PDB file of C-alpha atoms in Angstrom:
ATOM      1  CA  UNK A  59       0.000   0.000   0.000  1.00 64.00           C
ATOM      2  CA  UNK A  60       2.928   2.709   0.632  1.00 62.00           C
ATOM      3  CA  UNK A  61       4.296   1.661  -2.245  1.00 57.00           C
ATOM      4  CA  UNK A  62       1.573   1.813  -4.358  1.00 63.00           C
ATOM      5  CA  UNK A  63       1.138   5.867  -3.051  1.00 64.00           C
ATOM      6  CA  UNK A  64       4.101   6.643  -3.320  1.00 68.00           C
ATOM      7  CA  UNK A  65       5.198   6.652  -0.164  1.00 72.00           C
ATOM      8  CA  UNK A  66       2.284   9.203   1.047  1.00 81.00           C
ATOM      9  CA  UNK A  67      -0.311   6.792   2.338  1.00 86.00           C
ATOM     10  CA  UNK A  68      -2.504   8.244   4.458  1.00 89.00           C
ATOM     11  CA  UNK A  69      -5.415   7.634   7.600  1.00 91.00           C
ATOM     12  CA  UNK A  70      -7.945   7.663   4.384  1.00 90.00           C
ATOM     13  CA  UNK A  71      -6.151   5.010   2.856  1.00 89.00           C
ATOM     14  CA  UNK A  72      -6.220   3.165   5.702  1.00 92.00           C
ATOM     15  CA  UNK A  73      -9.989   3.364   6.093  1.00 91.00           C
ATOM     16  CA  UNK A  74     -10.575   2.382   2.513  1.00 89.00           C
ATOM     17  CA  UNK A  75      -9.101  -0.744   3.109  1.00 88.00           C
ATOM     18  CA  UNK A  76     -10.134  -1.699   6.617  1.00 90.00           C
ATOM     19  CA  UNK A  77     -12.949   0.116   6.891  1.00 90.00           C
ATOM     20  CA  UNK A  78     -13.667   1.276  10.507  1.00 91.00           C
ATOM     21  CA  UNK A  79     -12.265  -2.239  11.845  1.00 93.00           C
ATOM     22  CA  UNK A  80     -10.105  -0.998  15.039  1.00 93.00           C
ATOM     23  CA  UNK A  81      -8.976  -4.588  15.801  1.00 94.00           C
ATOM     24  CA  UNK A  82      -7.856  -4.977  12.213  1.00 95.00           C
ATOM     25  CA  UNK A  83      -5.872  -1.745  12.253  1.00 95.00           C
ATOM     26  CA  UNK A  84      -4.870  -2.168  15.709  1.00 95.00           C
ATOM     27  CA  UNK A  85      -3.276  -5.875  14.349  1.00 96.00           C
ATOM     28  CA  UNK A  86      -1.897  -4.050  10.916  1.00 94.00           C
ATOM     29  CA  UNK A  87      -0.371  -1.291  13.356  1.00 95.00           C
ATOM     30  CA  UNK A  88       1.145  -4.088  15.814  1.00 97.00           C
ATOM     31  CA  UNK A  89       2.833  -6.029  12.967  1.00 96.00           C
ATOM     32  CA  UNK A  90       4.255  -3.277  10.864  1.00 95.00           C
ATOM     33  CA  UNK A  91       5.600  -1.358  14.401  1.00 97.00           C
ATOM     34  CA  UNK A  92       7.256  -4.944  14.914  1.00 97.00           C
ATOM     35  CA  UNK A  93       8.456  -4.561  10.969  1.00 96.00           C
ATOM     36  CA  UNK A  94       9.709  -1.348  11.722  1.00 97.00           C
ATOM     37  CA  UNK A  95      11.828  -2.067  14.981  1.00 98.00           C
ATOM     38  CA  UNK A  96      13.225  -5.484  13.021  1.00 97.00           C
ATOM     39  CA  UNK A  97      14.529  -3.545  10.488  1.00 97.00           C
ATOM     40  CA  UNK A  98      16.223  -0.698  13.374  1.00 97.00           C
ATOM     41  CA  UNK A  99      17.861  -3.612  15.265  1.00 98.00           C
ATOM     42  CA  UNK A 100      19.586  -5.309  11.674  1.00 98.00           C
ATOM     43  CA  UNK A 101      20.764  -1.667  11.511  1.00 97.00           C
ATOM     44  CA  UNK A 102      22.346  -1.665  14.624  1.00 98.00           C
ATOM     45  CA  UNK A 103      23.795  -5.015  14.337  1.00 98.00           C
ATOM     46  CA  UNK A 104      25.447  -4.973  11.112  1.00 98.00           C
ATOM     47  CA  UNK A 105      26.838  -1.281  12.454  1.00 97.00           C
ATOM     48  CA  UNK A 106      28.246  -3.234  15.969  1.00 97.00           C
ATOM     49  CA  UNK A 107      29.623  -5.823  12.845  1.00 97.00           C
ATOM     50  CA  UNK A 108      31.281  -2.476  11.155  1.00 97.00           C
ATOM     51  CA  UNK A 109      28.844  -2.892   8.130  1.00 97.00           C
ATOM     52  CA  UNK A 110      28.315   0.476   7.624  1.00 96.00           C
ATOM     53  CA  UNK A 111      26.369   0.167   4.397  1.00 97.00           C
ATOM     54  CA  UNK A 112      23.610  -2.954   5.035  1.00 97.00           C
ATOM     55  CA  UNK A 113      23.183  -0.521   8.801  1.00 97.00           C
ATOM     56  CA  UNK A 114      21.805   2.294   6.390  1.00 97.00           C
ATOM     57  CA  UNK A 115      20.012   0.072   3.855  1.00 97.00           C
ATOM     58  CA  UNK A 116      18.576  -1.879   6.875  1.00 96.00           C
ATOM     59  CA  UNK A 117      17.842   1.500   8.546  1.00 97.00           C
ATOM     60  CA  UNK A 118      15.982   2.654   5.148  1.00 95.00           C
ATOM     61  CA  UNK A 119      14.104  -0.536   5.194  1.00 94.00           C
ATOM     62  CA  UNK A 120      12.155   0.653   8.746  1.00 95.00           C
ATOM     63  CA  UNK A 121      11.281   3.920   6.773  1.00 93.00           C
ATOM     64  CA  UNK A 122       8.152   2.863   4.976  1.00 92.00           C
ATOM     65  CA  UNK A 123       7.101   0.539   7.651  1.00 94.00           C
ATOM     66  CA  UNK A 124       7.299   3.868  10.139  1.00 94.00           C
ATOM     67  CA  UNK A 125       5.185   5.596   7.877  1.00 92.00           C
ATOM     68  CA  UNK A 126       2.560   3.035   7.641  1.00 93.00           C
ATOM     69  CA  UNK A 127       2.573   2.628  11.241  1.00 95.00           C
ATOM     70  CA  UNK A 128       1.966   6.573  11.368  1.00 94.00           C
ATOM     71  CA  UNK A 129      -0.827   6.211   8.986  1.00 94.00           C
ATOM     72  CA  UNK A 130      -2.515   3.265  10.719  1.00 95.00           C
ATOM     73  CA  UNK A 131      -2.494   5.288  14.544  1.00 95.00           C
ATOM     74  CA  UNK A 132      -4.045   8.267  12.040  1.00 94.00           C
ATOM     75  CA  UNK A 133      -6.905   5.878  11.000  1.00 95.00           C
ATOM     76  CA  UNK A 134      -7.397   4.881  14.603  1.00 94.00           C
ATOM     77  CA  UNK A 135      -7.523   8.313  15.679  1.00 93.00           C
ATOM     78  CA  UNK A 136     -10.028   9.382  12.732  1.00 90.00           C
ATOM     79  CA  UNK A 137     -12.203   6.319  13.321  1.00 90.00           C
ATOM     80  CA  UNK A 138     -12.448   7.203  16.865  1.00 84.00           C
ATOM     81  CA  UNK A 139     -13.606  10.814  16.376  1.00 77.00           C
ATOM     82  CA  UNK A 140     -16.440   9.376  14.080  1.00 69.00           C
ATOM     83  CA  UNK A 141     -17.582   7.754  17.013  1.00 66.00           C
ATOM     84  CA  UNK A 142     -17.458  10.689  19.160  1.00 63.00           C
ATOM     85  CA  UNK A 143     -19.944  12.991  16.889  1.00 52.00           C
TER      86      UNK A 143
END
C-alpha cells in the first residue's frame, strides 16, 4: 500500500481498506511497528559488525514501515472521532 502511493499513504487510505475495523488496524499497526523495529535492530547489528552500508540500507528498510505505522495510529484516531460525533 505505501508503495503503491508513493510513499504518502494516508489515515484515508487506511480506512478504505479496513474500513472502521479498530482490531484490524490495531493488528496491521502491531505487525508493521514490529516490521519497523526489526529492520532498526539489523541496523544496529550490522553497524556493531562495522557494516556500515547494510546498517543504512537496513535503517531505510524501517522507513516505509514507520510511515505506515503513522498512517494506521491516524486511522485509529479518525475512526475514533467518528464515534465521538
Amino acid at each position: 500500500m505505501d508503495a503503491e502511493s508513493g510513499g504518502k499513504v494516508d489515515a484515508d487510505d487506511i480506512v478504505s481498506v479496513c474500513g472502521p475495523d479498530r482490531a484490524k488496524i490495531g493488528r496491521f499497526e502491531a505487525f508493521c511497528t514490529e516490521q519497523a523495529e526489526s529492520w532498526r535492530e539489523y541496523a544496529q547489528e550490522a553497524m556493531l559488525r562495522g557494516e556500515s552500508a547494510a546498517a543504512e540500507e537496513c535503517a531505510l528498510e524501517a522507513v516505509p514501515w514507520d510511515r505506515v505505522v503513522r498512517a494506521l495510529r491516524s486511522a485509529l484516531v479518525a475512526i475514533k472521532n467518528l464515534d465521538n460525533v
